[in-house]
Amino acid sequence: MNNQKRQMNLGAFFMIPGHHVASWRHPESPTEQILSFDLYRKLAETAERGKFDMIFFADGYAVNDRNGVGIEQSVNVRPDPLTLLAALAAVTKHIGLAATASTTYNEPFHLARKFATIDHLSGGRSAWNVVTSSSEEEALNFSKEHHLQHGLRYERAEEFVDVVRKLWDSWEDDALQINKESARFADPNLVHRLNHKGNWFSIKGPLNISRPVQGHSVIIQAGSSEAGKELAAKTAEVIFTAWQTIGEAQAFYRDVKGRLKKYGRTEESLKIMPGVFPVIGRTEKEANEKKQQLIELIPEKVGVGLLSSLISFDLSGYPVDEPLPELPGINDINGAKTRFQLIKDLGDRENLTIRQLYQRVAGARGHREIKGTPVQIADQLQEWFENGAADGFNIMPPYLPGGLEDFVDLVIPELQNRGLFREEYTGRTLRDHLGLLRPANHFEKIKGDYYDTIRN
Amino acid sequence: MNNQKRQMNLGAFFMIPGHHVASWRHPESPTEQILSFDLYRKLAETAERGKFDMIFFADGYAVNDRNGVGIEQSVNVRPDPLTLLAALAAVTKHIGLAATASTTYNEPFHLARKFATIDHLSGGRSAWNVVTSSSEEEALNFSKEHHLQHGLRYERAEEFVDVVRKLWDSWEDDALQINKESARFADPNLVHRLNHKGNWFSIKGPLNISRPVQGHSVIIQAGSSEAGKELAAKTAEVIFTAWQTIGEAQAFYRDVKGRLKKYGRTEESLKIMPGVFPVIGRTEKEANEKKQQLIELIPEKVGVGLLSSLISFDLSGYPVDEPLPELPGINDINGAKTRFQLIKDLGDRENLTIRQLYQRVAGARGHREIKGTPVQIADQLQEWFENGAADGFNIMPPYLPGGLEDFVDLVIPELQNRGLFREEYTGRTLRDHLGLLRPANHFEKIKGDYYDTIRN
C-alpha cells in the first residue's frame, strides 16, 4: 500500500433529476421517468462502470413549495432512498450504496435494521448519511408542532447513532452457529441486550438481524457547524462538506482531522469529501454554453425561493436585481448554519445581486462549481486532493444521466491516467473501497467488565 | 369475465426459513443463506414461476427468546421485509409484493412513502399487511414502557390507515405535468394538503412522492377479533385468516362479507384468503413421513415456548404430557385474541396434551394443515373455495425453498387442470391479479365541498 500512489475516493451524489434546480427542464433530462426503476438502474450502472466508490441519494420528508411556485415549477417527488437502495443492491455488484436518513424523525431500531438489511443483501456496501433535518415543514408531517432546535437535534443525533451502533453490535460476528444436529442456531452468549436508557431513547435490544457484513454501515455526515464538526469527529467515517475556496477547505480539513485524536481515532479513519458541481465541456466554450443553458432554464421565483430556502430566510419581498438585504445573525438561523454563512459570504465577497446569487447557487447549492474541459476539471480536483483540502469528492452532476455520463466517460479516464483513481474495484465492500477498517464490536470491547448478554 | 370460471387467489407466505418452527433444522434448508439475497431471489422466482398472486413476508420488531431457549434454538434474524421487497421488485416482473408493517410502531408518512416507492419501482405490485403488533417485547425497542392495549391499538390503526390513504391521494393521478417548455412540473391544484389533526396524528402533507401506480397499495389485514373484523370490513382488501374447520371459515366469511355493505362496499372488494400449511407427498405415506420428520426436529422447550407465545400465556411450568391448564379468559389476553381462542378450542376439542398441541401448531401456527398427495391437497382447497369459505389461500410452506417448490411443481398444475387457477398472468398490477378495483381518490371525491389544495 505504501508503494502505491494515494488515490482519491469518489461519490456520485444524486439529486433527482439533477443537482441544478432547473435540471428537470433540460432537453436531455428523462424527467418523465422520475419514479421509474429503469432510470435509477441506469444511473447506478453508469456510476459502477466509472468505478465510483458509492452512489448517494439525498433526502427530505416534505415538499417545498418555494416562493409559492415550488410545487408548480420544481421537483417535489422522489423515491424513498433506502427503499431505492435495496432495489439497486439487486442489480449492482461493487458500488457502495448510501442514503440520507434523519435522526430527528426516525426510530433507531428501524434505521439500524434497514441499513443492516441493505448491508447483508448487498454483501457489505451500505452507508448512512446522518442528518438532523433542517426544515420546519418536516416536523408537521410527523405530528410535531415545531422543528427541534439545532442544539437538541445534535444531542439526539449523537445518542441515536450510539444506539444504532450498539444494535448493529448486538449479535457478535460469530453469534450465528446454525448447527442443525445440535439444534444450536445461535450462541446466546454472543447476543446482547442493550438495556439502553438515555435522554432520548430507551432500547432493550437486541436487533432482530445479525451484525452487518461491514460490522457497521459506513457513517457519513455533512454538517459543518461547531456541533456538526464535533459529531463528525466522534462518529463519522466520511464527511460530505461544501467549500468554495481551497483555503476554507484546507482549514476545515485540518480542523476536523485535528479533533480525531481526542476520540482515539486516526486521521485515516475519516475521509473528507467536499461536494463539487462539475460542468464539463469538450472545450471551455462548450462548458460555458452548458452552464448558460441551465441558468436560462431557472424560473425567477424558483431561483429566489431556492436561495431563500438555502439560507433559511425569505427573500421573496426584495428586489431581485439588488444585493442581499440585511440578514439575521447566524445564531438566529434554525437551519443549516454553515450553508447560510457560506452563501452570505459569497454574496458579500463578489457583491452579487439576488438574481446573480441564485443563478450561482441554483446549480451547486453552496458547493464548489468546477467548469471546463476534462483536463481542467481533473486539474481542479487534483489541486485540492494533493494540497490537504480533500480525500476525495462528492460529484454532483448538474443533470442526469448526461452529467454523470460526461464525468464517467471524460473525467474519470483523465484521473486514471494520472494515477489518481482506481482502474478496477479491488475490494468487496464499501469499507474496502474507502480504505476504512471494520469497526470493533462494542460488546466485545467491554468483555471482562459487566455486560448484558441475552442471558442476563 | 362472467363466462370464465371463478379462480382462486394464492399468496406465498414466507416465514424464514419456513413456517414450521423447526424448519431451519430440515436437512434441505439452506439456513446459512438466511440473510443472503440469493435465497430470496430464488423464492420470488419460484413463486412467480407458479403464477402466485403475491409473495408475502411476515414481520416483528423484537427477538423472541421463547422459554429461555429461543435465541439458541430458533430463528431470530431476518431481513427487514420492506427493504427486501424493494430488492425483489428489481428481479421480478409480475408477482405482487406484500409485507407486514405495524401501525403501533411506525409513522404514517414513512410507511405511505415506502409502500408508494415500492409500488412505483415495481410498476404497481405492492401490498401492505396492516398489523397492530402483539408482543410486549416490541414496545421495549421503541422507548415505550408497555405495549399499547388492544382497543387503543385498533383505534390508532384505523386513523393510521386513513392518513396513509390520504397521503397516497395527496397527488392526484394527473398532478404531474412535466411540461419543460412552460416550466410546469406539476399542477398545484391537483396537489393537496391533508391538514389532518386526529387523536393520534397531526399530518400536514402532501406526501413527497406521487400517487402509487395502483392508486393505493393493496391493504391486507389479518386480525379476526371483533375489532379486527370491523377494521377489515372498513379498510381491508385482502384478509389473511386462520381457521381449522370449514364451518368456522364459512361463518367468518359470511360475517365479514356481511359487514361490507354498511361501508358502501361490494363483496368483491374484499378477498378472504385463509392460511394453509401444506404437507405434500407424492404418496400419502411420503406426506406423513415428511410431517413426522419435522415434528421430530422440534426441541421440547422451543415447542412449549412457541405454544406459550401463540396463546400469550407462559406454559413453561406445566407438565408437557398433560392437557392445557386452566387459561385466563379471552378478555385478559393482550395479544392475538382469535389465535388464543382457536388454539384453546383445538386442545379442548381433541383433548390434546401440551406436547401434542405444540407438535400440532409448530407447523401451521394456528392455521389449517392440509396433508397428502397433490390431488388430495387440491381437493381440500377446492372444497373450501367452492363452498363459501374462501376466495383463495395463503400458502405457508413448512420449509423453504423445498415446500414451495413442491406446491408449485405438484399442486399448482393440478389446480390449473381443474381450471381453478391461472395458467399465465393476464394483468399487470397486483390489483389486476386479485380482481380489485383501483380506488377512487379521496380528494377528487370531495371536490365541490371545501378541500385544501396546496394553494389554500
PDB file of N, CA and C in Angstrom, chain A residues 24-26 29 35 59-61 65 68 72-74 76-78 80 83 86-87 105-106 109-110 113-114 117 137 140-141 143 180-181 183-186 201-202 204-205 208 210 455, chain B residues 24-26 29 35 59-61 65 68 72-74 76-78 80 83 86-87 105-106 109-110 113-114 117 137 140-141 143 180-181 183-186 201-202 204-205 208 210 455:
ATOM      1  N   TRP A  24     -34.594  19.524 -14.424  1.00  0.00           N
ATOM      2  CA  TRP A  24     -35.734  18.760 -14.955  1.00  0.00           C
ATOM      3  C   TRP A  24     -36.199  19.323 -16.289  1.00  0.00           C
ATOM      4  N   ARG A  25     -35.862  20.597 -16.551  1.00  0.00           N
ATOM      5  CA  ARG A  25     -36.268  21.218 -17.829  1.00  0.00           C
ATOM      6  C   ARG A  25     -35.237  21.007 -18.925  1.00  0.00           C
ATOM      7  N   HIS A  26     -34.072  20.434 -18.564  1.00  0.00           N
ATOM      8  CA  HIS A  26     -33.020  20.236 -19.568  1.00  0.00           C
ATOM      9  C   HIS A  26     -33.550  19.333 -20.684  1.00  0.00           C
ATOM     10  N   SER A  29     -33.061  15.671 -20.167  1.00  0.00           N
ATOM     11  CA  SER A  29     -33.459  15.037 -18.902  1.00  0.00           C
ATOM     12  C   SER A  29     -34.662  14.102 -19.099  1.00  0.00           C
ATOM     13  N   LEU A  35     -39.922   8.385 -11.449  1.00  0.00           N
ATOM     14  CA  LEU A  35     -40.300   7.356 -10.474  1.00  0.00           C
ATOM     15  C   LEU A  35     -40.183   5.955 -11.055  1.00  0.00           C
ATOM     16  N   ASP A  59     -32.110  13.337   0.722  1.00  0.00           N
ATOM     17  CA  ASP A  59     -33.489  13.100   1.131  1.00  0.00           C
ATOM     18  C   ASP A  59     -34.039  14.222   1.988  1.00  0.00           C
ATOM     19  N   GLY A  60     -35.346  14.230   2.101  1.00  0.00           N
ATOM     20  CA  GLY A  60     -36.082  15.135   2.972  1.00  0.00           C
ATOM     21  C   GLY A  60     -37.492  14.605   3.102  1.00  0.00           C
ATOM     22  N   TYR A  61     -38.217  15.076   4.148  1.00  0.00           N
ATOM     23  CA  TYR A  61     -39.525  14.482   4.449  1.00  0.00           C
ATOM     24  C   TYR A  61     -40.683  15.452   4.234  1.00  0.00           C
ATOM     25  N   ASP A  65     -42.751  24.116  -1.247  1.00  0.00           N
ATOM     26  CA  ASP A  65     -43.468  24.979  -2.196  1.00  0.00           C
ATOM     27  C   ASP A  65     -42.800  26.353  -2.215  1.00  0.00           C
ATOM     28  N   GLY A  68     -44.033  29.994  -3.304  1.00  0.00           N
ATOM     29  CA  GLY A  68     -45.363  29.807  -3.876  1.00  0.00           C
ATOM     30  C   GLY A  68     -45.377  29.196  -5.264  1.00  0.00           C
ATOM     31  N   GLU A  72     -45.335  23.921  -8.508  1.00  0.00           N
ATOM     32  CA  GLU A  72     -45.579  24.016  -9.944  1.00  0.00           C
ATOM     33  C   GLU A  72     -44.291  23.917 -10.747  1.00  0.00           C
ATOM     34  N   GLN A  73     -43.212  24.548 -10.244  1.00  0.00           N
ATOM     35  CA  GLN A  73     -42.056  24.741 -11.114  1.00  0.00           C
ATOM     36  C   GLN A  73     -40.796  23.990 -10.711  1.00  0.00           C
ATOM     37  N   SER A  74     -40.844  23.241  -9.636  1.00  0.00           N
ATOM     38  CA  SER A  74     -39.662  22.438  -9.318  1.00  0.00           C
ATOM     39  C   SER A  74     -40.075  21.015  -8.947  1.00  0.00           C
ATOM     40  N   ASN A  76     -40.713  17.890  -6.690  1.00  0.00           N
ATOM     41  CA  ASN A  76     -41.045  17.579  -5.303  1.00  0.00           C
ATOM     42  C   ASN A  76     -41.423  16.129  -5.078  1.00  0.00           C
ATOM     43  N   VAL A  77     -41.189  15.296  -6.054  1.00  0.00           N
ATOM     44  CA  VAL A  77     -41.466  13.865  -5.855  1.00  0.00           C
ATOM     45  C   VAL A  77     -40.188  13.086  -6.091  1.00  0.00           C
ATOM     46  N   ARG A  78     -40.010  12.062  -5.302  1.00  0.00           N
ATOM     47  CA  ARG A  78     -38.812  11.226  -5.425  1.00  0.00           C
ATOM     48  C   ARG A  78     -39.061   9.911  -4.686  1.00  0.00           C
ATOM     49  N   ASP A  80     -38.322   6.957  -1.991  1.00  0.00           N
ATOM     50  CA  ASP A  80     -37.679   6.855  -0.685  1.00  0.00           C
ATOM     51  C   ASP A  80     -36.300   6.228  -0.887  1.00  0.00           C
ATOM     52  N   THR A  83     -35.415   2.538   0.363  1.00  0.00           N
ATOM     53  CA  THR A  83     -36.148   1.556  -0.438  1.00  0.00           C
ATOM     54  C   THR A  83     -35.478   1.411  -1.803  1.00  0.00           C
ATOM     55  N   ALA A  86     -32.151  -0.564  -1.801  1.00  0.00           N
ATOM     56  CA  ALA A  86     -32.314  -2.020  -1.749  1.00  0.00           C
ATOM     57  C   ALA A  86     -32.538  -2.569  -3.151  1.00  0.00           C
ATOM     58  N   ALA A  87     -33.350  -1.867  -3.928  1.00  0.00           N
ATOM     59  CA  ALA A  87     -33.601  -2.317  -5.298  1.00  0.00           C
ATOM     60  C   ALA A  87     -32.314  -2.254  -6.118  1.00  0.00           C
ATOM     61  N   TYR A 105     -36.476  12.378  12.840  1.00  0.00           N
ATOM     62  CA  TYR A 105     -37.815  11.838  12.553  1.00  0.00           C
ATOM     63  C   TYR A 105     -37.814  10.340  12.298  1.00  0.00           C
ATOM     64  N   ASN A 106     -36.862   9.623  12.901  1.00  0.00           N
ATOM     65  CA  ASN A 106     -36.852   8.170  12.766  1.00  0.00           C
ATOM     66  C   ASN A 106     -36.643   7.507  14.112  1.00  0.00           C
ATOM     67  N   PHE A 109     -34.257   1.691  16.088  1.00  0.00           N
ATOM     68  CA  PHE A 109     -34.427   0.273  15.783  1.00  0.00           C
ATOM     69  C   PHE A 109     -34.707   0.069  14.293  1.00  0.00           C
ATOM     70  N   HIS A 110     -35.609   0.882  13.743  1.00  0.00           N
ATOM     71  CA  HIS A 110     -35.947   0.743  12.316  1.00  0.00           C
ATOM     72  C   HIS A 110     -34.743   1.040  11.424  1.00  0.00           C
ATOM     73  N   ARG A 113     -31.974  -1.569  11.544  1.00  0.00           N
ATOM     74  CA  ARG A 113     -32.391  -2.783  10.867  1.00  0.00           C
ATOM     75  C   ARG A 113     -32.397  -2.626   9.344  1.00  0.00           C
ATOM     76  N   LYS A 114     -32.857  -1.495   8.861  1.00  0.00           N
ATOM     77  CA  LYS A 114     -32.919  -1.299   7.406  1.00  0.00           C
ATOM     78  C   LYS A 114     -31.516  -1.223   6.805  1.00  0.00           C
ATOM     79  N   THR A 117     -30.021  -4.618   6.843  1.00  0.00           N
ATOM     80  CA  THR A 117     -30.599  -5.436   5.771  1.00  0.00           C
ATOM     81  C   THR A 117     -29.938  -5.123   4.433  1.00  0.00           C
ATOM     82  N   GLU A 137     -41.070  22.419   7.878  1.00  0.00           N
ATOM     83  CA  GLU A 137     -42.131  21.666   7.195  1.00  0.00           C
ATOM     84  C   GLU A 137     -42.138  20.185   7.582  1.00  0.00           C
ATOM     85  N   LEU A 140     -44.098  19.023  10.663  1.00  0.00           N
ATOM     86  CA  LEU A 140     -45.559  18.998  10.519  1.00  0.00           C
ATOM     87  C   LEU A 140     -46.069  17.721   9.864  1.00  0.00           C
ATOM     88  N   ASN A 141     -45.169  16.930   9.308  1.00  0.00           N
ATOM     89  CA  ASN A 141     -45.576  15.625   8.776  1.00  0.00           C
ATOM     90  C   ASN A 141     -45.381  14.494   9.778  1.00  0.00           C
ATOM     91  N   SER A 143     -46.430  14.832  13.279  1.00  0.00           N
ATOM     92  CA  SER A 143     -47.201  15.120  14.493  1.00  0.00           C
ATOM     93  C   SER A 143     -46.431  15.963  15.502  1.00  0.00           C
ATOM     94  N   LYS A 180     -27.460 -27.709  12.776  1.00  0.00           N
ATOM     95  CA  LYS A 180     -28.753 -28.395  12.712  1.00  0.00           C
ATOM     96  C   LYS A 180     -28.791 -29.593  13.649  1.00  0.00           C
ATOM     97  N   GLU A 181     -27.685 -30.305  13.730  1.00  0.00           N
ATOM     98  CA  GLU A 181     -27.599 -31.532  14.517  1.00  0.00           C
ATOM     99  C   GLU A 181     -27.865 -31.258  15.997  1.00  0.00           C
ATOM    100  N   ALA A 183     -29.170 -28.581  17.267  1.00  0.00           N
ATOM    101  CA  ALA A 183     -30.255 -27.605  17.444  1.00  0.00           C
ATOM    102  C   ALA A 183     -29.740 -26.280  18.006  1.00  0.00           C
ATOM    103  N   ARG A 184     -28.560 -25.883  17.583  1.00  0.00           N
ATOM    104  CA  ARG A 184     -27.996 -24.628  18.061  1.00  0.00           C
ATOM    105  C   ARG A 184     -27.960 -23.636  16.896  1.00  0.00           C
ATOM    106  N   PHE A 185     -28.968 -22.791  16.835  1.00  0.00           N
ATOM    107  CA  PHE A 185     -28.999 -21.784  15.775  1.00  0.00           C
ATOM    108  C   PHE A 185     -28.017 -20.658  16.078  1.00  0.00           C
ATOM    109  N   ALA A 186     -28.022 -20.214  17.336  1.00  0.00           N
ATOM    110  CA  ALA A 186     -27.137 -19.113  17.722  1.00  0.00           C
ATOM    111  C   ALA A 186     -26.563 -19.371  19.108  1.00  0.00           C
ATOM    112  N   PHE A 201     -33.859   7.996  24.155  1.00  0.00           N
ATOM    113  CA  PHE A 201     -34.331   6.660  23.791  1.00  0.00           C
ATOM    114  C   PHE A 201     -34.140   5.649  24.923  1.00  0.00           C
ATOM    115  N   SER A 202     -35.091   4.705  24.995  1.00  0.00           N
ATOM    116  CA  SER A 202     -34.929   3.515  25.834  1.00  0.00           C
ATOM    117  C   SER A 202     -35.078   2.312  24.923  1.00  0.00           C
ATOM    118  N   LYS A 204     -34.257  -1.828  24.464  1.00  0.00           N
ATOM    119  CA  LYS A 204     -33.825  -3.059  25.105  1.00  0.00           C
ATOM    120  C   LYS A 204     -32.884  -3.866  24.204  1.00  0.00           C
ATOM    121  N   GLY A 205     -33.241  -4.030  22.928  1.00  0.00           N
ATOM    122  CA  GLY A 205     -32.455  -4.845  22.035  1.00  0.00           C
ATOM    123  C   GLY A 205     -32.589  -6.309  22.388  1.00  0.00           C
ATOM    124  N   ASN A 208     -33.078  -7.633  15.522  1.00  0.00           N
ATOM    125  CA  ASN A 208     -33.507  -8.945  15.017  1.00  0.00           C
ATOM    126  C   ASN A 208     -32.899  -9.278  13.651  1.00  0.00           C
ATOM    127  N   SER A 210     -28.647 -10.085  12.238  1.00  0.00           N
ATOM    128  CA  SER A 210     -27.288 -10.192  12.766  1.00  0.00           C
ATOM    129  C   SER A 210     -26.389  -9.082  12.228  1.00  0.00           C
ATOM    130  N   ARG A 455     -28.724 -13.625  28.177  1.00  0.00           N
ATOM    131  CA  ARG A 455     -28.960 -14.499  29.328  1.00  0.00           C
ATOM    132  C   ARG A 455     -29.075 -13.747  30.632  1.00  0.00           C
TER     133      ARG A 455
ATOM    134  N   TRP B  24     -35.660 -24.729  10.152  1.00  0.00           N
ATOM    135  CA  TRP B  24     -34.236 -24.395   9.945  1.00  0.00           C
ATOM    136  C   TRP B  24     -33.339 -25.617  10.114  1.00  0.00           C
ATOM    137  N   ARG B  25     -33.844 -26.631  10.832  1.00  0.00           N
ATOM    138  CA  ARG B  25     -33.047 -27.856  11.030  1.00  0.00           C
ATOM    139  C   ARG B  25     -33.274 -28.886   9.923  1.00  0.00           C
ATOM    140  N   HIS B  26     -34.214 -28.611   9.043  1.00  0.00           N
ATOM    141  CA  HIS B  26     -34.519 -29.575   7.975  1.00  0.00           C
ATOM    142  C   HIS B  26     -33.265 -29.773   7.120  1.00  0.00           C
ATOM    143  N   SER B  29     -32.872 -27.442   4.222  1.00  0.00           N
ATOM    144  CA  SER B  29     -33.000 -25.995   4.419  1.00  0.00           C
ATOM    145  C   SER B  29     -31.662 -25.282   4.243  1.00  0.00           C
ATOM    146  N   LEU B  35     -29.601 -14.654   5.357  1.00  0.00           N
ATOM    147  CA  LEU B  35     -29.501 -13.210   5.113  1.00  0.00           C
ATOM    148  C   LEU B  35     -28.893 -12.909   3.744  1.00  0.00           C
ATOM    149  N   ASP B  59     -43.560 -10.236   9.786  1.00  0.00           N
ATOM    150  CA  ASP B  59     -42.577  -9.397  10.454  1.00  0.00           C
ATOM    151  C   ASP B  59     -42.884  -9.205  11.930  1.00  0.00           C
ATOM    152  N   GLY B  60     -41.885  -8.752  12.631  1.00  0.00           N
ATOM    153  CA  GLY B  60     -41.992  -8.387  14.036  1.00  0.00           C
ATOM    154  C   GLY B  60     -40.769  -7.576  14.399  1.00  0.00           C
ATOM    155  N   TYR B  61     -40.841  -6.832  15.508  1.00  0.00           N
ATOM    156  CA  TYR B  61     -39.771  -5.888  15.832  1.00  0.00           C
ATOM    157  C   TYR B  61     -39.001  -6.269  17.087  1.00  0.00           C
ATOM    158  N   ASP B  65     -37.033 -14.797  22.816  1.00  0.00           N
ATOM    159  CA  ASP B  65     -36.224 -15.813  23.488  1.00  0.00           C
ATOM    160  C   ASP B  65     -37.150 -16.782  24.204  1.00  0.00           C
ATOM    161  N   GLY B  68     -36.663 -19.314  27.233  1.00  0.00           N
ATOM    162  CA  GLY B  68     -35.242 -19.283  27.558  1.00  0.00           C
ATOM    163  C   GLY B  68     -34.349 -20.019  26.575  1.00  0.00           C
ATOM    164  N   GLU B  72     -31.195 -19.554  21.236  1.00  0.00           N
ATOM    165  CA  GLU B  72     -30.301 -20.654  20.893  1.00  0.00           C
ATOM    166  C   GLU B  72     -30.909 -21.600  19.860  1.00  0.00           C
ATOM    167  N   GLN B  73     -32.214 -21.874  20.005  1.00  0.00           N
ATOM    168  CA  GLN B  73     -32.769 -22.991  19.234  1.00  0.00           C
ATOM    169  C   GLN B  73     -33.780 -22.612  18.159  1.00  0.00           C
ATOM    170  N   SER B  74     -34.060 -21.330  18.007  1.00  0.00           N
ATOM    171  CA  SER B  74     -34.954 -20.977  16.906  1.00  0.00           C
ATOM    172  C   SER B  74     -34.394 -19.760  16.157  1.00  0.00           C
ATOM    173  N   ASN B  76     -34.115 -16.086  14.903  1.00  0.00           N
ATOM    174  CA  ASN B  76     -34.461 -14.741  15.347  1.00  0.00           C
ATOM    175  C   ASN B  76     -33.849 -13.643  14.496  1.00  0.00           C
ATOM    176  N   VAL B  77     -33.300 -13.988  13.371  1.00  0.00           N
ATOM    177  CA  VAL B  77     -32.760 -12.950  12.481  1.00  0.00           C
ATOM    178  C   VAL B  77     -33.463 -13.063  11.135  1.00  0.00           C
ATOM    179  N   ARG B  78     -33.723 -11.927  10.551  1.00  0.00           N
ATOM    180  CA  ARG B  78     -34.388 -11.898   9.240  1.00  0.00           C
ATOM    181  C   ARG B  78     -34.194 -10.518   8.630  1.00  0.00           C
ATOM    182  N   ASP B  80     -35.308  -6.967   6.975  1.00  0.00           N
ATOM    183  CA  ASP B  80     -36.460  -6.082   7.057  1.00  0.00           C
ATOM    184  C   ASP B  80     -37.304  -6.288   5.789  1.00  0.00           C
ATOM    185  N   THR B  83     -37.584  -3.490   2.950  1.00  0.00           N
ATOM    186  CA  THR B  83     -36.305  -3.351   2.266  1.00  0.00           C
ATOM    187  C   THR B  83     -36.115  -4.516   1.302  1.00  0.00           C
ATOM    188  N   ALA B  86     -38.251  -4.344  -1.924  1.00  0.00           N
ATOM    189  CA  ALA B  86     -37.726  -3.439  -2.952  1.00  0.00           C
ATOM    190  C   ALA B  86     -36.678  -4.153  -3.787  1.00  0.00           C
ATOM    191  N   ALA B  87     -35.817  -4.913  -3.118  1.00  0.00           N
ATOM    192  CA  ALA B  87     -34.791  -5.654  -3.861  1.00  0.00           C
ATOM    193  C   ALA B  87     -35.436  -6.695  -4.770  1.00  0.00           C
ATOM    194  N   TYR B 105     -45.918   0.923  15.819  1.00  0.00           N
ATOM    195  CA  TYR B 105     -44.527   1.388  15.974  1.00  0.00           C
ATOM    196  C   TYR B 105     -43.964   2.032  14.717  1.00  0.00           C
ATOM    197  N   ASN B 106     -44.833   2.639  13.894  1.00  0.00           N
ATOM    198  CA  ASN B 106     -44.352   3.345  12.714  1.00  0.00           C
ATOM    199  C   ASN B 106     -45.023   4.702  12.595  1.00  0.00           C
ATOM    200  N   PHE B 109     -46.299   8.828   7.620  1.00  0.00           N
ATOM    201  CA  PHE B 109     -45.594   9.441   6.486  1.00  0.00           C
ATOM    202  C   PHE B 109     -44.557   8.471   5.906  1.00  0.00           C
ATOM    203  N   HIS B 110     -43.771   7.853   6.799  1.00  0.00           N
ATOM    204  CA  HIS B 110     -42.735   6.926   6.319  1.00  0.00           C
ATOM    205  C   HIS B 110     -43.345   5.713   5.601  1.00  0.00           C
ATOM    206  N   ARG B 113     -44.897   6.499   2.223  1.00  0.00           N
ATOM    207  CA  ARG B 113     -43.863   6.783   1.233  1.00  0.00           C
ATOM    208  C   ARG B 113     -43.145   5.513   0.783  1.00  0.00           C
ATOM    209  N   LYS B 114     -42.845   4.626   1.723  1.00  0.00           N
ATOM    210  CA  LYS B 114     -42.111   3.412   1.362  1.00  0.00           C
ATOM    211  C   LYS B 114     -42.973   2.502   0.481  1.00  0.00           C
ATOM    212  N   THR B 117     -43.216   4.018  -2.901  1.00  0.00           N
ATOM    213  CA  THR B 117     -41.966   3.813  -3.641  1.00  0.00           C
ATOM    214  C   THR B 117     -41.911   2.409  -4.234  1.00  0.00           C
ATOM    215  N   GLU B 137     -42.541  -7.248  24.050  1.00  0.00           N
ATOM    216  CA  GLU B 137     -41.122  -7.058  23.755  1.00  0.00           C
ATOM    217  C   GLU B 137     -40.888  -5.931  22.754  1.00  0.00           C
ATOM    218  N   LEU B 140     -40.514  -2.328  24.022  1.00  0.00           N
ATOM    219  CA  LEU B 140     -39.250  -2.004  24.695  1.00  0.00           C
ATOM    220  C   LEU B 140     -38.136  -1.651  23.712  1.00  0.00           C
ATOM    221  N   ASN B 141     -38.341  -1.884  22.430  1.00  0.00           N
ATOM    222  CA  ASN B 141     -37.368  -1.449  21.425  1.00  0.00           C
ATOM    223  C   ASN B 141     -37.717  -0.087  20.830  1.00  0.00           C
ATOM    224  N   SER B 143     -38.749   2.732  22.941  1.00  0.00           N
ATOM    225  CA  SER B 143     -38.821   3.731  24.009  1.00  0.00           C
ATOM    226  C   SER B 143     -40.199   3.824  24.647  1.00  0.00           C
ATOM    227  N   LYS B 180     -41.742  20.868 -19.902  1.00  0.00           N
ATOM    228  CA  LYS B 180     -40.460  21.581 -19.800  1.00  0.00           C
ATOM    229  C   LYS B 180     -40.568  22.997 -20.366  1.00  0.00           C
ATOM    230  N   GLU B 181     -41.308  23.136 -21.441  1.00  0.00           N
ATOM    231  CA  GLU B 181     -41.424  24.416 -22.143  1.00  0.00           C
ATOM    232  C   GLU B 181     -42.040  25.486 -21.239  1.00  0.00           C
ATOM    233  N   ALA B 183     -42.388  25.344 -18.032  1.00  0.00           N
ATOM    234  CA  ALA B 183     -41.871  25.243 -16.655  1.00  0.00           C
ATOM    235  C   ALA B 183     -42.947  24.785 -15.680  1.00  0.00           C
ATOM    236  N   ARG B 184     -43.818  23.893 -16.120  1.00  0.00           N
ATOM    237  CA  ARG B 184     -44.868  23.398 -15.247  1.00  0.00           C
ATOM    238  C   ARG B 184     -44.586  21.928 -14.942  1.00  0.00           C
ATOM    239  N   PHE B 185     -43.974  21.692 -13.781  1.00  0.00           N
ATOM    240  CA  PHE B 185     -43.691  20.316 -13.384  1.00  0.00           C
ATOM    241  C   PHE B 185     -44.971  19.623 -12.906  1.00  0.00           C
ATOM    242  N   ALA B 186     -45.718  20.352 -12.097  1.00  0.00           N
ATOM    243  CA  ALA B 186     -46.953  19.773 -11.544  1.00  0.00           C
ATOM    244  C   ALA B 186     -48.049  20.830 -11.522  1.00  0.00           C
ATOM    245  N   PHE B 201     -52.541  11.416  15.331  1.00  0.00           N
ATOM    246  CA  PHE B 201     -51.584  12.021  14.395  1.00  0.00           C
ATOM    247  C   PHE B 201     -52.020  13.404  13.937  1.00  0.00           C
ATOM    248  N   SER B 202     -51.018  14.269  13.707  1.00  0.00           N
ATOM    249  CA  SER B 202     -51.231  15.550  13.028  1.00  0.00           C
ATOM    250  C   SER B 202     -50.297  15.569  11.829  1.00  0.00           C
ATOM    251  N   LYS B 204     -49.550  17.296   8.025  1.00  0.00           N
ATOM    252  CA  LYS B 204     -49.878  18.364   7.091  1.00  0.00           C
ATOM    253  C   LYS B 204     -49.945  17.848   5.651  1.00  0.00           C
ATOM    254  N   GLY B 205     -48.956  17.041   5.233  1.00  0.00           N
ATOM    255  CA  GLY B 205     -48.914  16.593   3.854  1.00  0.00           C
ATOM    256  C   GLY B 205     -48.578  17.737   2.922  1.00  0.00           C
ATOM    257  N   ASN B 208     -44.301  13.313  -0.422  1.00  0.00           N
ATOM    258  CA  ASN B 208     -43.317  13.778  -1.414  1.00  0.00           C
ATOM    259  C   ASN B 208     -43.029  12.725  -2.493  1.00  0.00           C
ATOM    260  N   SER B 210     -45.513  10.883  -5.825  1.00  0.00           N
ATOM    261  CA  SER B 210     -46.853  10.963  -6.393  1.00  0.00           C
ATOM    262  C   SER B 210     -47.629   9.670  -6.185  1.00  0.00           C
ATOM    263  N   ARG B 455     -52.559  25.223  -2.512  1.00  0.00           N
ATOM    264  CA  ARG B 455     -52.704  26.671  -2.630  1.00  0.00           C
ATOM    265  C   ARG B 455     -53.489  27.299  -1.499  1.00  0.00           C
TER     266      ARG B 455
END
